[in-house]
Amino acid sequence: MKRILFLSIWALTTLMGTASAQISTPPPFLRQHSAWVDSVFNSLSPDERIAQLIMVAAVSDPSRSMIGSSSHPAQVEKLIRENKVGGIVFFQGGPVPQAKLTNHFQSISKVPLLIAMDAEFGLAMRIDSTVRYPYQMTLGAIQGHNDLIYDMGGQLAQQAKRLGVHINFAPVADINNNPKNPVISFRSFGENKYKVAEKALAYMQGMQDHGLLTSAKHFPGHGDTGVDSHYDLPLIGHSKSRLDSLELFPFKVLINNGLSGMMVAHLAIPALEPTPNLPSTLSKPIVSDLLKFQLGFEGMIYSDAMNMKGVTKYFPDGKADAMGLEAGMDVLEFTEDVAKSIQEIKKSIAAGKISQAEIDFRCRKVLEAKAWAGLNKLKPVKLDHLYEDLNPKQAELTNRLMTEKALTVLNNTGDLLPLRELDTLKIASISIGVDTVSTFQNTLGLYTTVDHFYVPTNPTKAQLTDIKKHLAAYNLLVVGVHLPSISPRNTYGLTTGMDGFLTELIDTDKAIVTVFGNPYALNNLSNIKKAKALIMAYQLTEFTQDLSAQLVFGAIPAEGKLPVTVNKDYLYGAGIHTPAIGRLKYTIPEEIGLDSKIIGYKIDSIANLALREHATPGCVVQLAKDGKVFFRKAYGKHTYEGSQEVKVTDLYDLASVTKITASTLALMSLWDQKKFDLDKTMKDYLPELKKSNKADLVWRKVLTHSAGLKSYIKFWQESQNPDGSFKKGIFSTTRSANYPTSVVGDSLFIRKNYIDVLYQGIRDSPVKADQGYVYSDLSFLLYPKVVKNLTGVDFESYIKKNYYSKLGANTLTFNPTRFYTLDRIVPTEKDTFFRMTQLHGQVHDEAAAMMGGVSGHAGLFGSANDVMKVWQMYLQEGYYGGKQLLSKDALLEFTRYQYPEIGNRRGIGFDKPNFIYTANAPRYASPSSYGHTGYTGIMTWADPAWKLNYVFLSNRVYPTRDNNQISQLNIRTGIMDVIYQELMK
């Protein structure tokens, strides 16, 4: 591919310097010297040779047909049987019906049929359930990266051939320099002839290099017209020199690089054809003199549809078909009356207007094209797996990458984009032109708390009043303008209600606007230049919505430039670069070189094993590599017996993952500020320990579980009498000034300051003399106190203010029922020994519950996505969202092995792979990796060597902690090992 593109750019450069230079490369199908061509040609009668030059229209779903009864399958079959037509161009329908019809039509045809489609932006231009690539105008915004357009052409070729299609009537090589053009517009790569040429060339080569015939269109240039040739004959009034230097330029480049086909438009061009009202399709000076002889084009020459008013208005009843061949056309597309056309062509032969030899030459050319396309070895289209084959994941990746590169920022007052200070923003999103929360809004919500509003195409006054009342509370509005039409015929679907409301939003001076539609639509948006920030997304798709939202938050940069001049405010080439600032990007496995089907199958198998064996009622799996979230899926239900399905946004009790997502994070922060020294002793930051057996324990050893601390104290047991009743004065069943803190819901409250009793218990607990490795929770219960002593700020406020709110990780919280309803929170254990209730929204760990739900060892709740944000900051050595929130030195110090010489695998707070595999970490994890598990069924793991980030959330303790199959089955580590194994292939 690189060699071909290099030659193409060389040819293009030559043409830029010398307009008359011709370095023509012949089309790939010519002069193949095929015995098959000779044999078939010799078997054809004169009439059948004419018929090979006719291509008729067909639809696979007549109920959706917009092109008349002649395209009905029964009528097409009749034309094949009786008139022996040479080809079919398919329009409306679906893949399987079209494939079946193709097989049938091919089976009854004397000569294999050349099957064509208008698939400028993919097969989806004509049929459902297939890939839709970006419009050419969108691709015109891409700067460089023509390899992506080449890849698109290659993929489209494979999809077309899989469907039994041999020619795509593409690319559009028209230069669109008329904003009011009703027929080209978004179908063009833009107004710059060089950019149009290079992108059309990449697209053409991608298709032809992968075995698909092409047909550039609409020669000699349909871009500067205000009339649609479907309904009338457009007039192009430019001079010959202007046409030669501008409109013809891309076509010359394509011809000189082996273009296989050219479609001629129905245009009146007095500078090239002086006969009034004679369309270019019927003009010998244009088709033969200019295209064939002057430009040296040897490929197939196709007419635009011969039923269009641009030709039939002045030349009805089959006369135009004969005149087209007389002008030099090779194939007549969409002939209205085949029998009449053949008769008119025969009359032209008899009158000497065209010779039989010329008909024969063109017939052989058609047969050569068929042979090159594989019709000499025709095989039926296989129906098995057709939908799957026509929708490959690689096509989705190409779609995503092209969309990403095209997105264009046109306004950016004060460098507002990408959004940085999330902790200072209260954001509302408003989608205009939709009836429900949009994809754009859902993706915005991945990055921080965003409240969503939406407005239909024709909003009522009451709807607008209600929304405006709410919006006053926000200091940033992120607005999506969802235009339902790409065409200027109906003002792009924009209503006065939509535009009026957008104007009001912009007038607040706090609106970021993304326009999902044709760039020319900016002329119809009254107040758009006053928007604080403006993103042009070029069209309304799931990809443009998803990736525009990611651009807003700096997960991806803005690199696109306007491919056309919209008005004096938005000129050709306008586009402001905005950087990526290290936030998570959401994509598919193919972007990191993995196969969606393979990893999906393998992870599903492990997760479903966990559900099937009742290792957990449900779980959430999220994986990222290189900062790109490529897998995010929920499995199962909240409970075995319930009906509520797990969602990826659900909050889980993170148990001991609190240690390294909250406590260790706070300590790293204090270490950065030189307020916390790992080599000082416990008494230095907890003076009450001065006279205890813990006074001289060094924090580095404490945090690596090697200071000899007791593993755990069952404080809840110490609050009970032998019969299981609570000791007097510790708990109350009602809240009061003396019992203010809930232990579980509204049914049990603990005495004020009882936390001091817990601290006393830790102070008085024994210390193991040899200080060997013993995993201990005890010090982590103390870290909230350490943080408060060193900062004067309570633990939860400190980490939320300094980290979670800055990261947009707002679901990370203690005591989540303060902020979330229970349907968002996954339940844990049915407590039958202490709190005597189903735990739901309260921390599972008993000690943390007795501390009011806020502890350094347990108590944190959150979603997988928000947990991953913290861990991505770790992987990025403290950087996230454009800010260095922790130092690189802190991450390196806290995540390295501290005492490997004595066999201690721990970092500071973090767990690390054991030196001999013990399943505490994924089997293939690198020595630089780190993470932690949580008692409730949680695992987080980060691997800098592979740039992998893994979050697994489950409630394996439901209904009882006695079930430990999640570890016995290696569910958590097994899922991450799938990724390692696939990456190592």
Short mmCIF file of C-alpha atoms in Angstrom, two decimals, residues 568-893:
data_model
loop_
_atom_site.label_atom_id
_atom_site.label_comp_id
_atom_site.label_asym_id
_atom_site.label_seq_id
_atom_site.Cartn_x
_atom_site.Cartn_y
_atom_site.Cartn_z
CA LYS A 568 -16.76 34.67 6.28
CA ASP A 569 -16.52 33.41 9.85
CA TYR A 570 -15.71 29.81 8.96
CA LEU A 571 -13.40 29.65 5.97
CA TYR A 572 -11.85 26.68 4.23
CA GLY A 573 -9.10 25.23 6.42
CA ALA A 574 -10.48 26.61 9.69
CA GLY A 575 -9.85 24.37 12.65
CA ILE A 576 -8.31 24.83 16.09
CA HIS A 577 -6.06 22.09 17.40
CA THR A 578 -6.89 20.94 20.90
CA PRO A 579 -4.74 18.39 22.70
CA ALA A 580 -5.48 15.08 24.34
CA ILE A 581 -4.87 15.47 28.07
CA GLY A 582 -4.65 11.93 29.33
CA ARG A 583 -8.24 11.01 30.10
CA LEU A 584 -9.58 7.55 29.35
CA LYS A 585 -10.57 6.94 25.76
CA TYR A 586 -13.42 4.52 25.02
CA THR A 587 -12.98 2.31 22.00
CA ILE A 588 -13.04 -1.31 20.81
CA PRO A 589 -10.42 -4.08 21.18
CA GLU A 590 -9.30 -3.76 17.58
CA GLU A 591 -7.75 -0.38 18.31
CA ILE A 592 -5.19 -2.06 20.54
CA GLY A 593 -4.70 -4.99 18.20
CA LEU A 594 -7.10 -7.47 19.80
CA ASP A 595 -10.00 -9.37 18.28
CA SER A 596 -13.38 -8.46 19.80
CA LYS A 597 -14.85 -11.83 19.06
CA ILE A 598 -12.01 -13.79 20.65
CA ILE A 599 -11.64 -11.79 23.84
CA GLY A 600 -15.40 -11.36 24.14
CA TYR A 601 -15.88 -15.11 23.92
CA LYS A 602 -13.11 -15.87 26.42
CA ILE A 603 -14.11 -13.26 29.00
CA ASP A 604 -17.77 -14.16 28.64
CA SER A 605 -16.87 -17.80 29.23
CA ILE A 606 -15.07 -17.02 32.49
CA ALA A 607 -17.69 -14.56 33.73
CA ASN A 608 -20.52 -16.94 32.88
CA LEU A 609 -18.67 -19.75 34.65
CA ALA A 610 -18.70 -17.57 37.76
CA LEU A 611 -22.45 -17.04 37.41
CA ARG A 612 -23.18 -20.66 36.60
CA GLU A 613 -21.21 -21.95 39.59
CA HIS A 614 -22.77 -19.33 41.86
CA ALA A 615 -19.38 -17.80 42.60
CA THR A 616 -21.16 -14.41 42.40
CA PRO A 617 -24.61 -13.24 41.35
CA GLY A 618 -23.11 -10.75 38.92
CA CYS A 619 -20.04 -8.75 38.06
CA VAL A 620 -18.60 -5.90 36.02
CA VAL A 621 -15.42 -6.23 33.95
CA GLN A 622 -13.55 -3.22 32.61
CA LEU A 623 -10.20 -3.27 30.82
CA ALA A 624 -8.01 -0.60 29.28
CA LYS A 625 -4.69 -0.55 27.50
CA ASP A 626 -2.67 2.56 26.66
CA GLY A 627 -5.41 4.59 28.29
CA LYS A 628 -8.04 3.11 25.96
CA VAL A 629 -11.00 1.32 27.50
CA PHE A 630 -11.58 -1.56 25.15
CA PHE A 631 -13.81 -3.85 27.21
CA ARG A 632 -16.62 -2.81 29.53
CA LYS A 633 -19.40 -5.22 30.32
CA ALA A 634 -21.82 -6.20 33.05
CA TYR A 635 -22.92 -9.77 33.78
CA GLY A 636 -25.65 -11.36 35.87
CA LYS A 637 -27.92 -9.82 38.47
CA HIS A 638 -27.68 -8.03 41.79
CA THR A 639 -28.86 -11.17 43.58
CA TYR A 640 -29.41 -14.79 42.61
CA GLU A 641 -33.12 -14.67 43.21
CA GLY A 642 -33.78 -11.12 42.04
CA SER A 643 -34.53 -9.71 38.62
CA GLN A 644 -32.38 -6.56 38.62
CA GLU A 645 -29.60 -6.94 36.09
CA VAL A 646 -26.15 -5.57 36.76
CA LYS A 647 -25.22 -2.40 34.88
CA VAL A 648 -21.72 -1.14 34.22
CA THR A 649 -22.65 2.01 36.15
CA ASP A 650 -23.59 0.16 39.35
CA LEU A 651 -21.76 0.90 42.58
CA TYR A 652 -20.01 -1.91 44.44
CA ASP A 653 -18.53 -2.16 47.92
CA LEU A 654 -14.80 -2.06 47.12
CA ALA A 655 -13.71 -3.58 50.46
CA SER A 656 -9.88 -3.69 50.70
CA VAL A 657 -9.45 -1.92 47.38
CA THR A 658 -10.21 1.09 49.61
CA LYS A 659 -6.67 0.64 50.91
CA ILE A 660 -5.02 1.56 47.66
CA THR A 661 -7.73 3.69 46.02
CA ALA A 662 -8.20 5.92 49.07
CA SER A 663 -5.67 5.46 51.92
CA THR A 664 -2.54 4.87 49.88
CA LEU A 665 -3.59 7.63 47.50
CA ALA A 666 -3.81 10.07 50.40
CA LEU A 667 -0.43 8.95 51.76
CA MET A 668 1.23 9.35 48.35
CA SER A 669 -0.18 12.87 48.24
CA LEU A 670 1.23 13.67 51.67
CA TRP A 671 4.56 12.06 50.75
CA ASP A 672 4.68 14.38 47.72
CA GLN A 673 4.11 17.35 50.04
CA LYS A 674 6.86 16.06 52.35
CA LYS A 675 4.32 15.84 55.15
CA PHE A 676 4.57 12.08 55.39
CA ASP A 677 7.89 10.26 55.60
CA LEU A 678 7.83 6.52 55.06
CA ASP A 679 10.88 6.09 57.22
CA LYS A 680 9.48 7.84 60.26
CA THR A 681 7.70 5.97 63.00
CA MET A 682 4.08 5.61 63.95
CA LYS A 683 4.41 7.92 66.93
CA ASP A 684 5.57 10.76 64.67
CA TYR A 685 2.12 11.13 63.13
CA LEU A 686 0.02 9.49 65.85
CA PRO A 687 1.33 10.94 69.14
CA GLU A 688 -1.11 8.84 71.15
CA LEU A 689 1.01 5.81 70.24
CA LYS A 690 4.14 7.17 71.96
CA LYS A 691 3.91 4.84 74.90
CA SER A 692 2.58 1.87 72.99
CA ASN A 693 4.30 -1.15 71.47
CA LYS A 694 3.78 0.54 68.10
CA ALA A 695 5.59 3.77 68.82
CA ASP A 696 8.78 2.90 66.98
CA LEU A 697 7.31 0.90 64.13
CA VAL A 698 8.47 2.38 60.83
CA TRP A 699 5.71 3.33 58.40
CA ARG A 700 7.48 1.67 55.46
CA LYS A 701 7.31 -1.66 57.28
CA VAL A 702 3.79 -1.03 58.50
CA LEU A 703 2.57 -0.34 54.97
CA THR A 704 4.22 -3.48 53.62
CA HIS A 705 2.56 -5.64 56.28
CA SER A 706 5.93 -6.51 57.77
CA ALA A 707 5.83 -4.62 61.08
CA GLY A 708 4.27 -7.49 63.04
CA LEU A 709 0.82 -5.96 63.48
CA LYS A 710 -2.06 -8.27 64.22
CA SER A 711 -4.03 -9.12 61.10
CA TYR A 712 -7.46 -8.05 62.34
CA ILE A 713 -9.49 -7.37 65.45
CA LYS A 714 -13.12 -8.49 65.58
CA PHE A 715 -14.39 -5.35 67.27
CA TRP A 716 -18.00 -6.34 66.68
CA GLN A 717 -17.52 -9.47 68.84
CA GLU A 718 -16.14 -7.35 71.65
CA SER A 719 -19.36 -5.37 71.62
CA GLN A 720 -21.47 -8.49 72.24
CA ASN A 721 -22.37 -10.50 75.28
CA PRO A 722 -21.87 -14.29 75.21
CA ASP A 723 -25.51 -14.75 74.21
CA GLY A 724 -25.04 -12.51 71.19
CA SER A 725 -26.84 -9.49 72.60
CA PHE A 726 -25.10 -6.14 72.51
CA LYS A 727 -23.31 -4.86 75.60
CA LYS A 728 -25.07 -1.99 77.21
CA GLY A 729 -24.21 1.52 76.14
CA ILE A 730 -22.60 0.73 72.79
CA PHE A 731 -25.54 0.67 70.37
CA SER A 732 -29.02 2.11 70.14
CA THR A 733 -31.87 1.33 67.81
CA THR A 734 -32.67 5.03 67.44
CA ARG A 735 -30.53 7.97 66.41
CA SER A 736 -29.81 10.62 69.01
CA ALA A 737 -27.15 13.10 70.02
CA ASN A 738 -25.37 10.36 71.95
CA TYR A 739 -25.87 7.78 69.20
CA PRO A 740 -25.48 9.80 65.99
CA THR A 741 -23.71 7.35 63.70
CA SER A 742 -25.46 4.63 61.72
CA VAL A 743 -23.97 1.17 61.70
CA VAL A 744 -26.69 -0.18 59.45
CA GLY A 745 -29.51 1.87 57.93
CA ASP A 746 -32.00 3.33 60.38
CA SER A 747 -31.99 0.37 62.73
CA LEU A 748 -28.69 0.49 64.60
CA PHE A 749 -26.57 3.44 65.78
CA ILE A 750 -23.26 3.47 67.63
CA ARG A 751 -22.32 5.60 70.61
CA LYS A 752 -20.67 8.94 69.99
CA ASN A 753 -16.88 8.71 70.09
CA TYR A 754 -16.93 4.93 70.25
CA ILE A 755 -14.32 5.13 67.51
CA ASP A 756 -11.87 6.04 70.29
CA VAL A 757 -12.49 2.61 71.79
CA LEU A 758 -11.58 1.06 68.46
CA TYR A 759 -8.40 3.13 68.29
CA GLN A 760 -7.57 2.03 71.83
CA GLY A 761 -8.03 -1.58 70.80
CA ILE A 762 -5.54 -1.13 67.98
CA ARG A 763 -3.12 0.69 70.30
CA ASP A 764 -3.23 -2.16 72.79
CA SER A 765 -3.07 -5.03 70.32
CA PRO A 766 0.03 -7.24 70.32
CA VAL A 767 2.92 -6.92 67.90
CA LYS A 768 4.61 -10.00 66.55
CA ALA A 769 8.19 -10.09 67.76
CA ASP A 770 9.92 -11.25 64.57
CA GLN A 771 7.94 -8.78 62.45
CA GLY A 772 7.57 -11.23 59.59
CA TYR A 773 5.02 -10.79 56.83
CA VAL A 774 1.47 -10.73 58.20
CA TYR A 775 -1.28 -9.10 56.13
CA SER A 776 -2.91 -6.63 58.49
CA ASP A 777 -5.89 -4.30 58.27
CA LEU A 778 -5.09 -2.50 61.51
CA SER A 779 -2.85 0.34 60.33
CA PHE A 780 -5.30 1.15 57.54
CA LEU A 781 -7.97 1.89 60.12
CA LEU A 782 -5.64 4.62 61.37
CA TYR A 783 -4.86 6.42 58.11
CA PRO A 784 -7.95 8.65 58.17
CA LYS A 785 -6.63 9.90 61.50
CA VAL A 786 -3.14 10.40 60.06
CA VAL A 787 -4.58 12.43 57.20
CA LYS A 788 -6.61 14.58 59.56
CA ASN A 789 -3.61 15.14 61.84
CA LEU A 790 -1.38 16.23 58.94
CA THR A 791 -3.88 18.31 56.94
CA GLY A 792 -6.63 19.42 59.28
CA VAL A 793 -9.10 18.00 56.75
CA ASP A 794 -11.17 14.89 57.25
CA PHE A 795 -10.15 11.84 55.22
CA GLU A 796 -13.13 11.62 52.85
CA SER A 797 -13.11 15.34 52.08
CA TYR A 798 -9.37 15.28 51.44
CA ILE A 799 -9.40 12.55 48.81
CA LYS A 800 -12.61 13.76 47.18
CA LYS A 801 -11.46 17.35 46.89
CA ASN A 802 -7.89 16.64 45.82
CA TYR A 803 -8.48 13.61 43.62
CA TYR A 804 -11.90 12.14 42.94
CA SER A 805 -13.56 15.41 41.94
CA LYS A 806 -10.58 16.37 39.79
CA LEU A 807 -10.65 12.98 38.08
CA GLY A 808 -14.41 13.11 37.55
CA ALA A 809 -14.61 9.95 39.68
CA ASN A 810 -17.64 11.16 41.57
CA THR A 811 -19.23 7.80 42.35
CA LEU A 812 -16.28 7.01 44.62
CA THR A 813 -17.70 7.67 48.05
CA PHE A 814 -18.27 6.30 51.50
CA ASN A 815 -21.83 5.70 52.70
CA PRO A 816 -23.25 5.88 49.17
CA THR A 817 -26.93 6.03 50.14
CA ARG A 818 -26.35 9.72 50.88
CA PHE A 819 -26.10 10.28 47.12
CA TYR A 820 -27.48 7.23 45.30
CA THR A 821 -30.65 5.19 45.39
CA LEU A 822 -30.40 1.52 46.29
CA ASP A 823 -31.10 0.38 42.74
CA ARG A 824 -27.68 1.83 41.80
CA ILE A 825 -25.90 -0.05 44.61
CA VAL A 826 -25.24 -3.79 44.58
CA PRO A 827 -26.03 -5.59 47.88
CA THR A 828 -23.47 -7.70 49.72
CA GLU A 829 -23.98 -10.14 52.57
CA LYS A 830 -27.00 -11.19 54.58
CA ASP A 831 -25.44 -10.49 57.98
CA THR A 832 -26.59 -13.19 60.43
CA PHE A 833 -24.18 -12.51 63.29
CA PHE A 834 -23.82 -8.78 63.89
CA ARG A 835 -26.18 -6.43 62.08
CA MET A 836 -28.73 -9.16 61.41
CA THR A 837 -29.94 -7.78 58.09
CA GLN A 838 -29.28 -7.73 54.37
CA LEU A 839 -26.42 -5.30 53.78
CA HIS A 840 -27.31 -2.97 50.98
CA GLY A 841 -25.65 0.41 50.71
CA GLN A 842 -23.82 -0.06 54.00
CA VAL A 843 -20.21 -1.17 54.18
CA HIS A 844 -19.75 -4.90 54.47
CA ASP A 845 -16.74 -4.76 56.78
CA GLU A 846 -17.80 -4.74 60.43
CA ALA A 847 -15.00 -2.51 61.74
CA ALA A 848 -15.62 0.05 59.02
CA ALA A 849 -19.32 -0.01 59.90
CA MET A 850 -18.49 0.69 63.54
CA MET A 851 -16.38 3.64 62.38
CA GLY A 852 -19.41 5.15 60.65
CA GLY A 853 -18.70 3.66 57.25
CA VAL A 854 -15.53 5.68 56.71
CA SER A 855 -12.26 3.86 57.19
CA GLY A 856 -8.93 3.50 55.47
CA HIS A 857 -9.19 -0.25 55.06
CA ALA A 858 -12.76 -0.57 53.74
CA GLY A 859 -15.90 1.42 53.10
CA LEU A 860 -15.29 2.95 49.70
CA PHE A 861 -17.99 2.32 47.07
CA GLY A 862 -17.86 3.16 43.39
CA SER A 863 -18.38 2.18 39.78
CA ALA A 864 -15.81 0.32 37.72
CA ASN A 865 -15.31 3.31 35.46
CA ASP A 866 -14.49 5.66 38.30
CA VAL A 867 -12.17 3.17 39.98
CA MET A 868 -10.36 2.88 36.66
CA LYS A 869 -9.82 6.65 36.50
CA VAL A 870 -7.81 6.53 39.73
CA TRP A 871 -5.81 3.60 38.47
CA GLN A 872 -5.21 5.22 35.10
CA MET A 873 -3.73 8.18 36.95
CA TYR A 874 -1.44 5.68 38.66
CA LEU A 875 -0.44 4.12 35.34
CA GLN A 876 0.23 7.57 33.89
CA GLU A 877 2.59 8.27 36.79
CA GLY A 878 0.27 10.74 38.46
CA TYR A 879 -0.93 12.57 35.33
CA TYR A 880 -4.59 12.76 34.35
CA GLY A 881 -6.86 15.32 32.73
CA GLY A 882 -4.03 17.73 31.97
CA LYS A 883 -2.82 17.82 35.58
CA GLN A 884 0.07 16.20 37.42
CA LEU A 885 -1.92 15.14 40.46
CA LEU A 886 0.82 12.98 41.94
CA SER A 887 4.52 12.96 41.26
CA LYS A 888 6.14 10.27 39.17
CA ASP A 889 8.50 9.65 42.09
CA ALA A 890 5.57 8.88 44.39
CA LEU A 891 4.19 6.25 42.03
CA LEU A 892 7.58 4.65 41.50
CA GLU A 893 8.31 4.55 45.22
#
